[in-house]
mmCIF file of C-alpha atoms and ligand atoms in Angstrom:
data_model
loop_
_atom_site.group_PDB
_atom_site.id
_atom_site.type_symbol
_atom_site.label_atom_id
_atom_site.label_comp_id
_atom_site.label_asym_id
_atom_site.label_seq_id
_atom_site.Cartn_x
_atom_site.Cartn_y
_atom_site.Cartn_z
ATOM 1 C CA MET E 1 -0.031 0.011 0.038
ATOM 2 C CA ALA E 2 2.947 2.374 0.573
ATOM 3 C CA GLN E 3 3.434 2.686 -3.118
ATOM 4 C CA LEU E 4 0.022 4.327 -3.374
ATOM 5 C CA ASN E 5 1.585 7.513 -2.193
ATOM 6 C CA ASP E 6 5.203 6.943 -3.168
ATOM 7 C CA ILE E 7 5.952 9.620 -5.818
ATOM 8 C CA ARG E 8 9.580 8.757 -6.446
ATOM 9 C CA GLY E 9 10.259 8.466 -10.196
ATOM 10 C CA ARG E 10 6.975 10.102 -11.100
ATOM 11 C CA LEU E 11 6.856 13.018 -13.568
ATOM 12 C CA ALA E 12 5.382 16.350 -12.389
ATOM 13 C CA LEU E 13 4.291 19.171 -14.592
ATOM 14 C CA ILE E 14 4.355 22.480 -12.678
ATOM 15 C CA THR E 15 3.099 25.537 -14.588
ATOM 16 C CA GLY E 16 4.354 28.859 -13.484
ATOM 17 C CA ALA E 17 7.504 27.406 -12.069
ATOM 18 C CA SER E 18 9.428 30.621 -12.749
ATOM 19 C CA GLY E 19 7.332 32.257 -10.002
ATOM 20 C CA GLY E 20 7.566 32.178 -6.272
ATOM 21 C CA ILE E 21 5.034 29.398 -5.502
ATOM 22 C CA GLY E 22 5.820 27.282 -8.469
ATOM 23 C CA SER E 23 9.498 27.218 -7.845
ATOM 24 C CA ALA E 24 8.968 26.263 -4.186
ATOM 25 C CA CYS E 25 6.800 23.391 -5.422
ATOM 26 C CA ALA E 26 9.537 22.357 -7.875
ATOM 27 C CA HIS E 27 12.126 22.245 -5.055
ATOM 28 C CA GLN E 28 9.993 20.102 -2.771
ATOM 29 C CA LEU E 29 8.996 17.669 -5.431
ATOM 30 C CA ALA E 30 12.690 17.341 -6.684
ATOM 31 C CA ALA E 31 13.629 16.539 -3.036
ATOM 32 C CA LYS E 32 11.088 13.583 -3.304
ATOM 33 C CA GLU E 33 12.924 12.357 -6.418
ATOM 34 C CA VAL E 34 10.120 13.496 -8.879
ATOM 35 C CA HIS E 35 11.153 14.259 -12.443
ATOM 36 C CA LEU E 36 10.020 17.768 -13.485
ATOM 37 C CA ALA E 37 8.542 19.529 -16.537
ATOM 38 C CA LEU E 38 8.556 23.207 -15.622
ATOM 39 C CA THR E 39 6.951 25.999 -17.440
ATOM 40 C CA TYR E 40 7.529 29.774 -17.611
ATOM 41 C CA SER E 41 6.058 32.542 -19.616
ATOM 42 C CA SER E 42 8.537 35.410 -19.700
ATOM 43 C CA ASN E 43 11.094 34.988 -16.889
ATOM 44 C CA ILE E 44 13.732 32.791 -18.544
ATOM 45 C CA SER E 45 16.416 33.778 -16.103
ATOM 46 C CA ALA E 46 14.395 32.518 -13.129
ATOM 47 C CA ILE E 47 13.447 29.194 -14.727
ATOM 48 C CA THR E 48 17.099 28.633 -15.941
ATOM 49 C CA ALA E 49 18.427 29.326 -12.447
ATOM 50 C CA LEU E 50 15.868 26.968 -11.002
ATOM 51 C CA ARG E 51 16.679 24.147 -13.327
ATOM 52 C CA GLU E 52 20.439 24.663 -12.745
ATOM 53 C CA ASP E 53 19.895 24.562 -8.970
ATOM 54 C CA ILE E 54 17.737 21.450 -9.111
ATOM 55 C CA GLN E 55 20.001 19.604 -11.540
ATOM 56 C CA ALA E 56 23.059 20.346 -9.378
ATOM 57 C CA LYS E 57 21.331 18.975 -6.233
ATOM 58 C CA TYR E 58 19.666 16.005 -7.931
ATOM 59 C CA PRO E 59 21.676 15.102 -10.990
ATOM 60 C CA ALA E 60 19.620 11.852 -11.642
ATOM 61 C CA LEU E 61 16.410 13.743 -12.185
ATOM 62 C CA ARG E 62 15.139 14.785 -15.636
ATOM 63 C CA VAL E 63 14.276 18.516 -15.519
ATOM 64 C CA SER E 64 12.813 20.094 -18.664
ATOM 65 C CA ILE E 65 11.686 23.672 -19.092
ATOM 66 C CA HIS E 66 9.033 24.861 -21.579
ATOM 67 C CA GLN E 67 7.933 28.348 -22.478
ATOM 68 C CA VAL E 68 4.174 28.544 -22.709
ATOM 69 C CA ASP E 69 1.467 31.150 -22.477
ATOM 70 C CA VAL E 70 -1.198 29.055 -20.875
ATOM 71 C CA GLY E 71 -3.856 31.423 -22.299
ATOM 72 C CA SER E 72 -3.093 29.658 -25.665
ATOM 73 C CA ALA E 73 -4.468 26.178 -26.208
ATOM 74 C CA ASP E 74 -2.033 25.782 -29.157
ATOM 75 C CA GLN E 75 0.937 26.538 -26.881
ATOM 76 C CA ILE E 76 -0.156 24.121 -24.278
ATOM 77 C CA GLU E 77 -0.530 21.445 -26.982
ATOM 78 C CA ALA E 78 2.971 22.221 -28.209
ATOM 79 C CA MET E 79 4.263 21.896 -24.633
ATOM 80 C CA PHE E 80 2.754 18.424 -24.331
ATOM 81 C CA VAL E 81 4.521 17.403 -27.511
ATOM 82 C CA GLN E 82 7.794 18.596 -26.065
ATOM 83 C CA ILE E 83 7.131 16.700 -22.813
ATOM 84 C CA ASP E 84 6.212 13.477 -24.791
ATOM 85 C CA GLN E 85 9.616 13.901 -26.632
ATOM 86 C CA GLN E 86 11.762 14.689 -23.637
ATOM 87 C CA HIS E 87 10.189 12.387 -21.003
ATOM 88 C CA GLY E 88 8.558 9.657 -23.075
ATOM 89 C CA GLN E 89 5.332 10.029 -21.212
ATOM 90 C CA ARG E 90 2.572 12.394 -20.004
ATOM 91 C CA PRO E 91 2.797 13.832 -16.460
ATOM 92 C CA ASP E 92 1.715 11.734 -13.478
ATOM 93 C CA ILE E 93 1.243 14.802 -11.360
ATOM 94 C CA LEU E 94 -0.164 18.146 -12.528
ATOM 95 C CA VAL E 95 0.294 21.336 -10.472
ATOM 96 C CA SER E 96 -1.701 23.886 -12.434
ATOM 97 C CA ASN E 97 -0.098 26.938 -10.776
ATOM 98 C CA ALA E 98 0.442 29.545 -13.441
ATOM 99 C CA GLY E 99 -1.801 32.500 -12.776
ATOM 100 C CA TYR E 100 -2.586 35.964 -13.716
ATOM 101 C CA GLY E 101 -4.458 38.757 -11.941
ATOM 102 C CA LYS E 102 -4.382 42.439 -12.573
ATOM 103 C CA ARG E 103 -5.613 44.413 -9.572
ATOM 104 C CA ILE E 104 -8.594 46.279 -10.915
ATOM 105 C CA GLN E 105 -11.202 46.482 -8.246
ATOM 106 C CA ASN E 106 -14.254 48.269 -9.728
ATOM 107 C CA VAL E 107 -16.349 46.285 -12.201
ATOM 108 C CA TRP E 108 -16.772 49.391 -14.351
ATOM 109 C CA ASP E 109 -13.009 49.578 -14.799
ATOM 110 C CA ILE E 110 -12.519 46.001 -15.893
ATOM 111 C CA PRO E 111 -12.490 45.678 -19.740
ATOM 112 C CA LEU E 112 -14.159 42.622 -21.155
ATOM 113 C CA GLU E 113 -10.763 41.637 -22.683
ATOM 114 C CA GLU E 114 -9.258 41.613 -19.199
ATOM 115 C CA PHE E 115 -11.996 39.360 -17.921
ATOM 116 C CA ASP E 116 -11.625 36.962 -20.797
ATOM 117 C CA TYR E 117 -7.780 36.836 -20.565
ATOM 118 C CA THR E 118 -7.832 36.262 -16.768
ATOM 119 C CA LEU E 119 -10.331 33.417 -17.216
ATOM 120 C CA ASN E 120 -8.281 31.954 -20.091
ATOM 121 C CA VAL E 121 -5.035 31.916 -18.070
ATOM 122 C CA ASN E 122 -6.413 30.777 -14.798
ATOM 123 C CA LEU E 123 -9.465 28.649 -15.537
ATOM 124 C CA ARG E 124 -9.476 27.515 -19.187
ATOM 125 C CA ALA E 125 -5.825 26.546 -19.080
ATOM 126 C CA SER E 126 -6.486 24.288 -16.064
ATOM 127 C CA PHE E 127 -9.162 22.562 -18.088
ATOM 128 C CA ILE E 128 -6.903 22.108 -21.124
ATOM 129 C CA LEU E 129 -4.036 20.842 -18.971
ATOM 130 C CA VAL E 130 -6.308 18.283 -17.225
ATOM 131 C CA LYS E 131 -7.429 17.089 -20.739
ATOM 132 C CA GLY E 132 -3.732 16.682 -21.641
ATOM 133 C CA VAL E 133 -2.894 14.434 -18.678
ATOM 134 C CA ALA E 134 -6.227 12.595 -17.924
ATOM 135 C CA GLU E 135 -5.856 9.792 -20.400
ATOM 136 C CA HIS E 136 -2.461 8.862 -19.154
ATOM 137 C CA MET E 137 -3.453 9.003 -15.510
ATOM 138 C CA LYS E 138 -6.648 6.985 -16.205
ATOM 139 C CA SER E 139 -4.765 4.244 -18.133
ATOM 140 C CA GLN E 140 -2.243 3.771 -15.393
ATOM 141 C CA ARG E 141 -4.895 4.248 -12.564
ATOM 142 C CA TRP E 142 -2.711 6.861 -10.790
ATOM 143 C CA GLY E 143 -2.655 10.589 -10.911
ATOM 144 C CA ARG E 144 -2.552 13.658 -8.740
ATOM 145 C CA ILE E 145 -3.933 17.035 -9.863
ATOM 146 C CA VAL E 146 -3.640 20.251 -7.819
ATOM 147 C CA PHE E 147 -4.934 23.599 -8.897
ATOM 148 C CA MET E 148 -3.635 26.859 -7.452
ATOM 149 C CA SER E 149 -6.787 28.726 -6.529
ATOM 150 C CA SER E 150 -6.962 31.723 -4.184
ATOM 151 C CA ILE E 151 -8.764 33.099 -1.218
ATOM 152 C CA ALA E 152 -10.547 35.142 -3.880
ATOM 153 C CA ALA E 153 -12.561 32.015 -4.669
ATOM 154 C CA TYR E 154 -13.925 32.169 -0.975
ATOM 155 C CA GLY E 155 -14.327 35.829 0.103
ATOM 156 C CA GLY E 156 -13.983 37.739 -3.114
ATOM 157 C CA GLY E 157 -10.371 38.832 -2.475
ATOM 158 C CA ILE E 158 -8.669 42.181 -3.394
ATOM 159 C CA ASN E 159 -7.989 41.819 -7.119
ATOM 160 C CA GLY E 160 -11.505 42.299 -8.730
ATOM 161 C CA CYS E 161 -14.414 40.122 -9.731
ATOM 162 C CA HIS E 162 -12.685 38.806 -12.830
ATOM 163 C CA TYR E 163 -9.900 37.213 -10.801
ATOM 164 C CA ALA E 164 -12.323 35.950 -8.180
ATOM 165 C CA ALA E 165 -14.501 34.316 -10.898
ATOM 166 C CA SER E 166 -11.538 32.641 -12.475
ATOM 167 C CA LYS E 167 -10.339 31.170 -9.139
ATOM 168 C CA ALA E 168 -13.862 30.178 -7.890
ATOM 169 C CA GLY E 169 -14.294 28.427 -11.259
ATOM 170 C CA MET E 170 -11.124 26.483 -10.631
ATOM 171 C CA THR E 171 -12.505 25.318 -7.360
ATOM 172 C CA GLY E 172 -15.885 24.297 -8.823
ATOM 173 C CA MET E 173 -14.100 22.467 -11.670
ATOM 174 C CA MET E 174 -11.872 20.811 -9.147
ATOM 175 C CA LYS E 175 -14.838 19.423 -7.165
ATOM 176 C CA ASN E 176 -16.512 18.031 -10.244
ATOM 177 C CA LEU E 177 -13.287 16.430 -11.585
ATOM 178 C CA ALA E 178 -12.718 14.879 -8.167
ATOM 179 C CA THR E 179 -16.019 12.992 -8.269
ATOM 180 C CA ARG E 180 -15.444 11.904 -11.904
ATOM 181 C CA LEU E 181 -11.847 10.787 -11.582
ATOM 182 C CA SER E 182 -11.654 9.168 -8.176
ATOM 183 C CA GLU E 183 -12.632 5.731 -9.636
ATOM 184 C CA PHE E 184 -9.261 5.843 -11.522
ATOM 185 C CA ASN E 185 -7.263 6.606 -8.423
ATOM 186 C CA ILE E 186 -6.812 10.239 -9.661
ATOM 187 C CA SER E 187 -7.048 12.832 -6.842
ATOM 188 C CA VAL E 188 -8.069 16.365 -7.587
ATOM 189 C CA ASN E 189 -7.679 19.190 -5.064
ATOM 190 C CA ASP E 190 -6.766 22.872 -4.892
ATOM 191 C CA VAL E 191 -4.822 25.095 -2.552
ATOM 192 C CA ALA E 192 -6.268 28.547 -2.013
ATOM 193 C CA PRO E 193 -3.568 30.890 -0.667
ATOM 194 C CA ALA E 194 -3.643 34.559 0.297
ATOM 195 C CA MET E 195 -0.885 37.021 0.873
ATOM 196 C CA ILE E 196 2.094 34.940 -0.034
ATOM 197 C CA GLY E 197 5.266 37.053 -0.154
ATOM 198 C CA GLU E 198 8.458 36.561 -2.097
ATOM 199 C CA THR E 199 6.232 36.150 -5.246
ATOM 200 C CA GLY E 200 5.524 38.237 -8.330
ATOM 201 C CA MET E 201 2.021 38.752 -7.048
ATOM 202 C CA ILE E 202 3.088 40.177 -3.690
ATOM 203 C CA PRO E 203 6.612 41.448 -4.442
ATOM 204 C CA ASN E 204 6.941 44.676 -2.596
ATOM 205 C CA ALA E 205 8.901 44.255 0.568
ATOM 206 C CA GLU E 206 8.170 47.789 1.653
ATOM 207 C CA ALA E 207 4.491 47.091 1.721
ATOM 208 C CA ILE E 208 4.822 44.173 4.018
ATOM 209 C CA PRO E 209 4.289 45.953 7.470
ATOM 210 C CA GLU E 210 0.940 47.336 6.320
ATOM 211 C CA VAL E 211 -0.159 44.231 4.649
ATOM 212 C CA ALA E 212 0.946 42.006 7.525
ATOM 213 C CA ALA E 213 -1.050 44.106 9.953
ATOM 214 C CA SER E 214 -4.214 42.895 8.209
ATOM 215 C CA ILE E 215 -3.365 39.296 8.489
ATOM 216 C CA PRO E 216 -4.449 37.656 11.738
ATOM 217 C CA ILE E 217 -1.311 35.648 12.049
ATOM 218 C CA GLY E 218 0.777 38.802 11.643
ATOM 219 C CA ARG E 219 2.885 38.039 8.604
ATOM 220 C CA LEU E 220 2.893 37.142 4.967
ATOM 221 C CA GLY E 221 2.885 33.525 4.027
ATOM 222 C CA LEU E 222 5.863 31.861 2.482
ATOM 223 C CA PRO E 223 5.980 30.074 -0.901
ATOM 224 C CA GLU E 224 7.389 27.029 0.967
ATOM 225 C CA GLU E 225 4.260 26.945 3.104
ATOM 226 C CA VAL E 226 2.154 26.598 -0.111
ATOM 227 C CA ALA E 227 4.431 24.029 -1.468
ATOM 228 C CA ASN E 228 4.020 22.113 1.875
ATOM 229 C CA ALA E 229 0.314 21.873 1.122
ATOM 230 C CA VAL E 230 0.809 20.767 -2.461
ATOM 231 C CA THR E 231 3.347 18.107 -1.454
ATOM 232 C CA MET E 232 0.839 16.847 1.260
ATOM 233 C CA LEU E 233 -1.840 16.639 -1.495
ATOM 234 C CA VAL E 234 0.267 14.687 -3.967
ATOM 235 C CA THR E 235 1.463 12.222 -1.312
ATOM 236 C CA THR E 236 -1.989 11.693 0.245
ATOM 237 C CA GLY E 237 -4.153 10.069 -2.373
ATOM 238 C CA TYR E 238 -7.033 9.444 -0.116
ATOM 239 C CA MET E 239 -7.774 13.232 -0.019
ATOM 240 C CA THR E 240 -9.688 14.411 -2.962
ATOM 241 C CA GLY E 241 -12.175 17.162 -3.779
ATOM 242 C CA GLN E 242 -10.724 19.451 -1.130
ATOM 243 C CA SER E 243 -9.834 23.194 -1.324
ATOM 244 C CA LEU E 244 -7.303 24.073 1.228
ATOM 245 C CA LEU E 245 -7.364 27.755 2.436
ATOM 246 C CA LEU E 246 -3.857 28.802 3.388
ATOM 247 C CA ALA E 247 -4.300 32.366 4.412
ATOM 248 C CA GLY E 248 -2.890 33.223 7.884
ATOM 249 C CA GLY E 249 -6.415 33.473 9.379
ATOM 250 C CA LEU E 250 -7.874 35.617 6.632
ATOM 251 C CA LYS E 251 -11.340 34.563 5.427
HETATM 252 N N1 NAP K 301 1.118 35.333 -3.999
HETATM 253 C C1 NAP K 301 -0.158 35.278 -3.492
HETATM 254 O O1 NAP K 301 -0.493 35.804 -2.418
HETATM 255 C C2 NAP K 301 -1.190 34.378 -4.125
HETATM 256 C C3 NAP K 301 -2.446 34.334 -3.508
HETATM 257 C C4 NAP K 301 -3.470 33.543 -4.130
HETATM 258 C C5 NAP K 301 -3.243 32.913 -5.229
HETATM 259 N N2 NAP K 301 -1.939 32.937 -5.785
HETATM 260 C C6 NAP K 301 -1.790 32.095 -7.063
HETATM 261 O O2 NAP K 301 -0.568 31.408 -6.914
HETATM 262 C C7 NAP K 301 -0.107 31.154 -8.302
HETATM 263 C C8 NAP K 301 1.381 31.468 -8.373
HETATM 264 O O3 NAP K 301 1.571 32.810 -8.232
HETATM 265 P P1 NAP K 301 2.768 33.461 -7.380
HETATM 266 O O4 NAP K 301 2.219 34.080 -6.251
HETATM 267 O O5 NAP K 301 3.924 32.512 -7.261
HETATM 268 O O6 NAP K 301 3.258 34.723 -8.343
HETATM 269 P P2 NAP K 301 4.324 34.860 -9.400
HETATM 270 O O7 NAP K 301 5.652 34.729 -8.721
HETATM 271 O O8 NAP K 301 4.016 36.121 -10.132
HETATM 272 O O9 NAP K 301 4.186 33.590 -10.389
HETATM 273 C C9 NAP K 301 3.203 33.557 -11.416
HETATM 274 C C10 NAP K 301 3.734 32.501 -12.365
HETATM 275 O O10 NAP K 301 2.676 32.395 -13.440
HETATM 276 C C11 NAP K 301 3.303 32.484 -14.675
HETATM 277 N N3 NAP K 301 2.372 33.127 -15.643
HETATM 278 C C12 NAP K 301 1.786 34.258 -15.530
HETATM 279 N N4 NAP K 301 0.951 34.452 -16.625
HETATM 280 C C13 NAP K 301 1.181 33.379 -17.452
HETATM 281 C C14 NAP K 301 0.709 32.939 -18.715
HETATM 282 N N5 NAP K 301 -0.190 33.723 -19.436
HETATM 283 N N6 NAP K 301 1.169 31.748 -19.228
HETATM 284 C C15 NAP K 301 2.013 31.049 -18.538
HETATM 285 N N7 NAP K 301 2.441 31.347 -17.389
HETATM 286 C C16 NAP K 301 2.028 32.490 -16.758
HETATM 287 C C17 NAP K 301 4.535 33.443 -14.454
HETATM 288 O O11 NAP K 301 5.563 33.226 -15.572
HETATM 289 P P3 NAP K 301 6.608 34.285 -15.833
HETATM 290 O O12 NAP K 301 7.015 34.939 -14.516
HETATM 291 O O13 NAP K 301 7.718 33.519 -16.465
HETATM 292 O O14 NAP K 301 6.026 35.282 -16.772
HETATM 293 C C18 NAP K 301 5.051 32.864 -13.049
HETATM 294 O O15 NAP K 301 5.724 31.725 -13.299
HETATM 295 C C19 NAP K 301 -0.999 32.036 -9.293
HETATM 296 O O16 NAP K 301 -2.003 31.144 -9.906
HETATM 297 C C20 NAP K 301 -1.648 32.945 -8.324
HETATM 298 O O17 NAP K 301 -2.894 33.345 -8.827
HETATM 299 C C21 NAP K 301 -0.983 33.587 -5.293
#
């Protein structure tokens, strides 16, 4: 039964690995001897440094990097072709983490194009990614899927209704997929963070004292803490259909 949750030698696809939370997930899964397919959109220096760091620590692991705008179905398809070529298989673990959210709070200020783009990158991409891995996971009767949602899916958040809609959509899709895929031993969950520092989303160190004052636990969260939840989910196959709020006491 131990092998049910043994992820050594599995292949994980982590989107948005050039960012704060994605890179922390990559480090933790590499430490568990998981091969990695890592995506970035624009930050090639961050993803290159991440790959070099992981390859230096774990030379036996395969670590591929792929540039992809997850708002484009064609680019996601091209990424899967690269993964097939470089790893000889589809991912066993999917962490759909790449995300986008421009802080525009008033509905009258949010252009329709911004709404569409945000839903494409956060919600539609997760659907396309799941379609790209589901057949493989189903055929081997083992798979782990984790979406990176947000506190915005729960309480609306600070970014605007377009971002909240995209993240709440991910949680709804996650719950449906969990019920459909559990018979194939594929778990589907999400992590819903808030106020995670050392990320592109919350980058400004100078803003931390004011921001931290509004968080019950009195500090920003760490990318490693989000990665802890992701690692727990991919090594705990009995947990499925759950959304884990990781928000320092914020609601
Ligand atoms: N930080 C927080 O407090 C917080 C709270 C709630 C939810 N989240 C979620 O956590 C996830 C990771 O964000 P983060 O906090 O780690 O921020 P981050 O450091 O800015 O990382 C965002 C990642 O997403 C990638 N990305 C953005 N747009 C993309 C696109 N169109 N196609 C492909 N990749 C794209 C970025 O790639 P490049 O940098 O290479 O362009 C980067 O790797 C996101 O889904 C975000 O919504 C974060």
